[in-house]
Short mmCIF file of the C-alpha atoms (twelve columns), coordinates in Angstrom:
data_MODEL
# 
_entry.id   MODEL 
# 
loop_
_atom_site.group_PDB 
_atom_site.id 
_atom_site.type_symbol 
_atom_site.label_atom_id 
_atom_site.label_alt_id 
_atom_site.label_comp_id 
_atom_site.label_asym_id 
_atom_site.label_seq_id 
_atom_site.Cartn_x 
_atom_site.Cartn_y 
_atom_site.Cartn_z 
_atom_site.pdbx_PDB_model_num 
ATOM 1   C CA . ALA A 1   -17.124 59.380 -25.508 1 
ATOM 2   C CA . TYR A 2   -16.928 60.916 -28.999 1 
ATOM 3   C CA . GLY A 3   -16.386 64.212 -30.776 1 
ATOM 4   C CA . ILE A 4   -12.597 64.610 -30.523 1 
ATOM 5   C CA . THR A 5   -9.932  62.544 -32.273 1 
ATOM 6   C CA . ARG A 6   -7.850  60.202 -30.167 1 
ATOM 7   C CA . ALA A 7   -4.583  61.871 -31.159 1 
ATOM 8   C CA . VAL A 8   -5.825  65.349 -30.298 1 
ATOM 9   C CA . LEU A 9   -7.239  64.212 -26.968 1 
ATOM 10  C CA . ALA A 10  -4.016  62.455 -25.982 1 
ATOM 11  C CA . GLN A 11  -2.024  65.599 -26.803 1 
ATOM 12  C CA . LYS A 12  -4.420  67.836 -24.867 1 
ATOM 13  C CA . LEU A 13  -4.127  65.574 -21.837 1 
ATOM 14  C CA . ARG A 14  -0.324  65.572 -22.025 1 
ATOM 15  C CA . ASN A 15  -0.428  69.368 -22.226 1 
ATOM 16  C CA . ALA A 16  -2.415  69.302 -18.961 1 
ATOM 17  C CA . GLY A 17  0.189   67.103 -17.254 1 
ATOM 18  C CA . ILE A 18  -1.593  63.767 -17.747 1 
ATOM 19  C CA . GLU A 19  0.580   61.112 -19.383 1 
ATOM 20  C CA . CYS A 20  -1.618  59.699 -22.146 1 
ATOM 21  C CA . TYR A 21  -1.073  57.893 -25.470 1 
ATOM 22  C CA . THR A 22  -3.231  56.480 -28.260 1 
ATOM 23  C CA . GLU A 23  -3.429  52.704 -28.692 1 
ATOM 24  C CA . GLY A 24  -5.500  50.161 -30.565 1 
ATOM 25  C CA . TYR A 25  -8.229  48.200 -28.798 1 
ATOM 26  C CA . ASN A 26  -6.739  46.213 -25.922 1 
ATOM 27  C CA . HIS A 27  -7.323  45.205 -22.304 1 
ATOM 28  C CA . ASN A 28  -3.768  45.671 -21.074 1 
ATOM 29  C CA . THR A 29  -3.194  47.625 -17.866 1 
ATOM 30  C CA . ARG A 30  -0.744  50.477 -18.447 1 
ATOM 31  C CA . ASN A 31  1.153   52.887 -16.228 1 
ATOM 32  C CA . HIS A 32  -0.328  55.749 -18.246 1 
ATOM 33  C CA . TRP A 33  -3.741  56.812 -19.532 1 
ATOM 34  C CA . LYS A 34  -4.606  55.439 -22.963 1 
ATOM 35  C CA . VAL A 35  -7.140  56.396 -25.629 1 
ATOM 36  C CA . VAL A 36  -8.342  53.303 -27.481 1 
ATOM 37  C CA . THR A 37  -10.933 52.306 -30.048 1 
ATOM 38  C CA . ASP A 38  -14.175 50.567 -29.060 1 
ATOM 39  C CA . GLY A 39  -16.489 49.015 -31.642 1 
ATOM 40  C CA . SER A 40  -19.561 49.264 -29.379 1 
ATOM 41  C CA . LEU A 41  -19.630 53.091 -29.520 1 
ATOM 42  C CA . ASN A 42  -21.613 55.315 -31.876 1 
ATOM 43  C CA . GLY A 43  -20.692 58.831 -33.059 1 
ATOM 44  C CA . GLN A 44  -17.930 60.609 -34.915 1 
ATOM 45  C CA . ASP A 45  -14.401 60.132 -33.529 1 
ATOM 46  C CA . CYS A 46  -15.406 57.598 -30.852 1 
ATOM 47  C CA . PHE A 47  -12.932 56.597 -28.185 1 
ATOM 48  C CA . GLU A 48  -12.595 54.903 -24.814 1 
ATOM 49  C CA . LEU A 49  -10.352 56.658 -22.314 1 
ATOM 50  C CA . VAL A 50  -8.746  54.245 -19.841 1 
ATOM 51  C CA . SER A 51  -6.871  55.234 -16.707 1 
ATOM 52  C CA . PRO A 52  -3.904  53.477 -15.144 1 
ATOM 53  C CA . ILE A 53  -4.372  52.119 -11.610 1 
ATOM 54  C CA . LEU A 54  -5.338  55.122 -9.472  1 
ATOM 55  C CA . GLU A 55  -5.210  55.400 -5.684  1 
ATOM 56  C CA . GLY A 56  -6.454  57.839 -3.055  1 
ATOM 57  C CA . GLU A 57  -6.797  61.593 -3.359  1 
ATOM 58  C CA . SER A 58  -4.108  61.844 -6.025  1 
ATOM 59  C CA . GLY A 59  -6.091  59.433 -8.186  1 
ATOM 60  C CA . ILE A 60  -9.279  61.460 -7.763  1 
ATOM 61  C CA . GLU A 61  -7.339  64.613 -8.649  1 
ATOM 62  C CA . GLN A 62  -6.169  63.017 -11.911 1 
ATOM 63  C CA . VAL A 63  -9.789  62.238 -12.759 1 
ATOM 64  C CA . ARG A 64  -10.673 65.879 -12.102 1 
ATOM 65  C CA . LYS A 65  -7.971  67.134 -14.488 1 
ATOM 66  C CA . VAL A 66  -9.006  64.648 -17.173 1 
ATOM 67  C CA . CYS A 67  -12.651 65.721 -16.908 1 
ATOM 68  C CA . GLU A 68  -11.633 69.367 -17.251 1 
ATOM 69  C CA . VAL A 69  -9.799  68.545 -20.493 1 
ATOM 70  C CA . LEU A 70  -12.711 66.485 -21.838 1 
ATOM 71  C CA . GLU A 71  -15.221 69.253 -21.128 1 
ATOM 72  C CA . ALA A 72  -12.967 72.015 -22.435 1 
ATOM 73  C CA . ASN A 73  -12.592 70.149 -25.718 1 
ATOM 74  C CA . HIS A 74  -16.317 69.386 -26.053 1 
ATOM 75  C CA . ALA A 75  -16.176 65.602 -25.756 1 
ATOM 76  C CA . LYS A 76  -19.717 64.274 -26.066 1 
ATOM 77  C CA . ILE A 77  -21.693 61.389 -24.592 1 
ATOM 78  C CA . ASN A 78  -24.582 59.328 -25.954 1 
ATOM 79  C CA . LYS A 79  -26.441 56.166 -24.912 1 
ATOM 80  C CA . SER A 80  -23.735 53.912 -26.347 1 
ATOM 81  C CA . CYS A 81  -21.210 55.254 -23.803 1 
ATOM 82  C CA . GLY A 82  -20.626 53.782 -20.352 1 
ATOM 83  C CA . LEU A 83  -18.436 54.377 -17.294 1 
ATOM 84  C CA . HIS A 84  -16.622 51.292 -15.989 1 
ATOM 85  C CA . ILE A 85  -14.900 51.287 -12.595 1 
ATOM 86  C CA . HIS A 86  -12.491 48.540 -11.478 1 
ATOM 87  C CA . PHE A 87  -11.543 47.792 -7.863  1 
ATOM 88  C CA . ASP A 88  -8.463  45.772 -6.956  1 
ATOM 89  C CA . ALA A 89  -9.489  42.293 -5.784  1 
ATOM 90  C CA . THR A 90  -6.037  40.772 -5.275  1 
ATOM 91  C CA . ASN A 91  -6.570  40.198 -1.553  1 
ATOM 92  C CA . ILE A 92  -10.341 40.006 -1.448  1 
ATOM 93  C CA . GLU A 93  -12.164 37.144 0.297   1 
ATOM 94  C CA . THR A 94  -14.930 35.032 -1.236  1 
ATOM 95  C CA . LYS A 95  -17.387 36.147 1.472   1 
ATOM 96  C CA . GLN A 96  -16.805 39.805 0.598   1 
ATOM 97  C CA . VAL A 97  -17.431 39.161 -3.104  1 
ATOM 98  C CA . LYS A 98  -20.664 37.345 -2.212  1 
ATOM 99  C CA . ASN A 99  -21.720 40.315 -0.106  1 
ATOM 100 C CA . ILE A 100 -20.857 42.750 -2.913  1 
ATOM 101 C CA . LEU A 101 -23.118 40.854 -5.319  1 
ATOM 102 C CA . LEU A 102 -25.936 40.401 -2.812  1 
ATOM 103 C CA . ASN A 103 -25.732 43.979 -1.562  1 
ATOM 104 C CA . TYR A 104 -25.598 45.452 -5.055  1 
ATOM 105 C CA . GLY A 105 -28.709 43.442 -5.887  1 
ATOM 106 C CA . ALA A 106 -30.433 44.652 -2.734  1 
ATOM 107 C CA . TYR A 107 -29.757 48.293 -3.626  1 
ATOM 108 C CA . GLU A 108 -30.095 47.882 -7.403  1 
ATOM 109 C CA . ASP A 109 -33.553 49.458 -7.690  1 
ATOM 110 C CA . GLN A 110 -32.343 52.517 -5.808  1 
ATOM 111 C CA . ILE A 111 -29.195 52.687 -7.937  1 
ATOM 112 C CA . ASP A 112 -31.379 52.434 -11.068 1 
ATOM 113 C CA . ASN A 113 -33.318 55.477 -9.890  1 
ATOM 114 C CA . PHE A 114 -30.330 57.821 -10.068 1 
ATOM 115 C CA . LEU A 115 -29.134 56.574 -13.471 1 
ATOM 116 C CA . PRO A 116 -30.682 57.068 -16.935 1 
ATOM 117 C CA . LEU A 117 -33.464 54.792 -18.167 1 
ATOM 118 C CA . SER A 118 -31.042 53.165 -20.624 1 
ATOM 119 C CA . ARG A 119 -28.949 51.813 -17.698 1 
ATOM 120 C CA . ARG A 120 -31.785 50.456 -15.525 1 
ATOM 121 C CA . GLY A 121 -32.979 46.903 -14.943 1 
ATOM 122 C CA . ASN A 122 -32.103 44.790 -17.976 1 
ATOM 123 C CA . GLN A 123 -32.530 47.636 -20.465 1 
ATOM 124 C CA . ASN A 124 -28.869 47.494 -21.502 1 
ATOM 125 C CA . THR A 125 -27.288 44.274 -22.791 1 
ATOM 126 C CA . TYR A 126 -23.840 45.533 -21.711 1 
ATOM 127 C CA . CYS A 127 -24.819 45.855 -18.021 1 
ATOM 128 C CA . LYS A 128 -27.505 43.355 -17.059 1 
ATOM 129 C CA . SER A 129 -29.098 43.004 -13.621 1 
ATOM 130 C CA . VAL A 130 -27.411 40.918 -10.931 1 
ATOM 131 C CA . LYS A 131 -30.719 40.158 -9.189  1 
ATOM 132 C CA . GLY A 132 -32.391 36.744 -9.199  1 
ATOM 133 C CA . LYS A 133 -29.270 34.642 -8.542  1 
ATOM 134 C CA . GLU A 134 -29.126 34.998 -4.766  1 
ATOM 135 C CA . GLN A 135 -29.257 31.277 -3.925  1 
ATOM 136 C CA . GLN A 136 -26.537 30.447 -6.438  1 
ATOM 137 C CA . ILE A 137 -24.370 33.225 -5.010  1 
ATOM 138 C CA . LYS A 138 -24.839 32.005 -1.436  1 
ATOM 139 C CA . SER A 139 -24.006 28.406 -2.426  1 
ATOM 140 C CA . ALA A 140 -20.766 29.235 -4.297  1 
ATOM 141 C CA . THR A 141 -17.545 28.337 -2.468  1 
ATOM 142 C CA . THR A 142 -14.929 30.267 -4.501  1 
ATOM 143 C CA . ILE A 143 -14.692 33.528 -6.429  1 
ATOM 144 C CA . ASN A 144 -14.190 31.561 -9.650  1 
ATOM 145 C CA . LYS A 145 -17.451 29.717 -8.985  1 
ATOM 146 C CA . LEU A 146 -19.151 33.050 -8.378  1 
ATOM 147 C CA . ALA A 147 -17.767 34.253 -11.705 1 
ATOM 148 C CA . SER A 148 -19.205 31.183 -13.454 1 
ATOM 149 C CA . ILE A 149 -22.710 32.204 -12.307 1 
ATOM 150 C CA . PHE A 150 -22.333 35.370 -14.396 1 
ATOM 151 C CA . SER A 151 -20.863 33.810 -17.529 1 
ATOM 152 C CA . SER A 152 -20.120 37.039 -19.419 1 
ATOM 153 C CA . ARG A 153 -18.716 40.432 -18.477 1 
ATOM 154 C CA . TYR A 154 -21.954 42.172 -19.422 1 
ATOM 155 C CA . TYR A 155 -23.421 42.499 -15.930 1 
ATOM 156 C CA . LYS A 156 -23.661 45.520 -13.652 1 
ATOM 157 C CA . VAL A 157 -21.086 43.779 -11.463 1 
ATOM 158 C CA . ASN A 158 -18.564 41.940 -13.627 1 
ATOM 159 C CA . LEU A 159 -16.556 39.085 -12.098 1 
ATOM 160 C CA . GLN A 160 -15.003 38.013 -15.395 1 
ATOM 161 C CA . SER A 161 -12.574 40.873 -14.774 1 
ATOM 162 C CA . TYR A 162 -11.419 39.005 -11.654 1 
ATOM 163 C CA . ILE A 163 -10.237 36.151 -13.860 1 
ATOM 164 C CA . ARG A 164 -8.558  38.496 -16.344 1 
ATOM 165 C CA . HIS A 165 -7.334  41.415 -14.201 1 
ATOM 166 C CA . ASN A 166 -7.817  40.451 -10.534 1 
ATOM 167 C CA . THR A 167 -10.409 43.215 -10.262 1 
ATOM 168 C CA . ILE A 168 -14.143 43.584 -9.716  1 
ATOM 169 C CA . GLU A 169 -15.684 45.814 -12.370 1 
ATOM 170 C CA . PHE A 170 -18.836 47.913 -11.995 1 
ATOM 171 C CA . ARG A 171 -20.391 48.637 -15.403 1 
ATOM 172 C CA . GLN A 172 -23.784 50.196 -14.750 1 
ATOM 173 C CA . HIS A 173 -23.093 53.933 -14.774 1 
ATOM 174 C CA . SER A 174 -23.794 55.866 -17.957 1 
ATOM 175 C CA . GLY A 175 -20.972 57.542 -19.822 1 
ATOM 176 C CA . THR A 176 -20.102 61.004 -18.558 1 
ATOM 177 C CA . VAL A 177 -17.363 63.626 -18.656 1 
ATOM 178 C CA . GLU A 178 -18.655 65.324 -15.480 1 
ATOM 179 C CA . PHE A 179 -16.292 65.045 -12.527 1 
ATOM 180 C CA . GLU A 180 -19.057 65.295 -9.924  1 
ATOM 181 C CA . LYS A 181 -20.833 62.252 -11.338 1 
ATOM 182 C CA . ILE A 182 -17.658 60.189 -11.681 1 
ATOM 183 C CA . SER A 183 -16.191 61.045 -8.271  1 
ATOM 184 C CA . ASN A 184 -19.445 60.412 -6.416  1 
ATOM 185 C CA . TRP A 185 -19.930 57.101 -8.212  1 
ATOM 186 C CA . ILE A 186 -16.380 56.030 -7.309  1 
ATOM 187 C CA . LEU A 187 -16.941 56.938 -3.647  1 
ATOM 188 C CA . PHE A 188 -20.367 55.285 -3.612  1 
ATOM 189 C CA . LEU A 189 -18.863 52.039 -4.917  1 
ATOM 190 C CA . HIS A 190 -15.872 52.285 -2.577  1 
ATOM 191 C CA . ASN A 191 -18.248 52.550 0.376   1 
ATOM 192 C CA . LEU A 192 -20.287 49.588 -0.881  1 
ATOM 193 C CA . VAL A 193 -17.158 47.444 -1.279  1 
ATOM 194 C CA . GLU A 194 -15.935 48.372 2.219   1 
ATOM 195 C CA . TYR A 195 -19.399 47.816 3.730   1 
ATOM 196 C CA . SER A 196 -19.456 44.366 2.124   1 
ATOM 197 C CA . VAL A 197 -16.333 43.197 3.953   1 
ATOM 198 C CA . ASN A 198 -18.468 42.203 6.930   1 
ATOM 199 C CA . LYS A 199 -22.090 42.983 6.124   1 
ATOM 200 C CA . GLU A 200 -24.827 41.477 3.971   1 
ATOM 201 C CA . VAL A 201 -28.084 43.388 3.541   1 
ATOM 202 C CA . THR A 202 -30.950 41.333 4.935   1 
ATOM 203 C CA . VAL A 203 -33.755 43.884 5.341   1 
ATOM 204 C CA . SER A 204 -36.381 44.271 2.619   1 
ATOM 205 C CA . ASP A 205 -36.049 48.053 2.364   1 
ATOM 206 C CA . PRO A 206 -32.348 48.949 2.818   1 
ATOM 207 C CA . LYS A 207 -31.258 52.579 3.007   1 
ATOM 208 C CA . LEU A 208 -28.368 53.997 0.991   1 
ATOM 209 C CA . SER A 209 -27.501 56.036 4.074   1 
ATOM 210 C CA . ASP A 210 -26.486 52.776 5.812   1 
ATOM 211 C CA . PHE A 211 -23.057 52.903 4.164   1 
ATOM 212 C CA . ASN A 212 -22.687 56.369 2.611   1 
ATOM 213 C CA . GLN A 213 -21.597 59.757 3.844   1 
ATOM 214 C CA . GLU A 214 -24.256 62.456 3.990   1 
ATOM 215 C CA . HIS A 215 -22.929 64.374 0.977   1 
ATOM 216 C CA . ILE A 216 -23.134 61.261 -1.223  1 
ATOM 217 C CA . VAL A 217 -26.690 60.528 -0.089  1 
ATOM 218 C CA . ASN A 218 -27.638 64.152 -0.814  1 
ATOM 219 C CA . TYR A 219 -26.064 63.854 -4.268  1 
ATOM 220 C CA . ILE A 220 -28.036 60.658 -4.971  1 
ATOM 221 C CA . VAL A 221 -31.301 62.232 -3.839  1 
ATOM 222 C CA . ARG A 222 -30.699 65.151 -6.222  1 
ATOM 223 C CA . ARG A 223 -30.007 62.729 -9.063  1 
ATOM 224 C CA . GLN A 224 -33.157 60.732 -8.299  1 
# 
């Protein structure tokens, strides 16, 4: 986001009970929130706000508090901003990662429809489509070989983060400071990852309701 200095934001978050500190650009996982620089952003006082590893309801509650601080201090979003979500992949199986990629591709057009035009298809060089590589995905025998199919991190589903962080990163969502958008996107992705443990979409017209709770489907329909 942009519109508030990193030092001020970190202090405001600490005042709200969120442990947060300013740092230079880095990809290190911390035990606290960090506000870092990012050269891909446009606007005055740009920053990237990075969470520590979050789990369960307590993790979602931290996101809620952070969003309240961002909105209260008038943090702003533009097309250069994105929302990146990482899921732990330490114990994930190759078949599940294949299914995640194939399933995301199967639902990608529907996902595009509830995100801004700047995040759809191949409109954004920082989050390119994962479609069109289905045969390569099915033929791969390891997660590292799957990662080699997508040779940079700039895809909607990023497997380069598996090599660096042991995570799978989802990069498509637009930047936002709105808790409703972030929490629903997290839950949507969580459901997709869980669905992909055992299932690969094979029908030509899959329904988002196949793996989502009713309130998430209703949210998506409103967004579309």
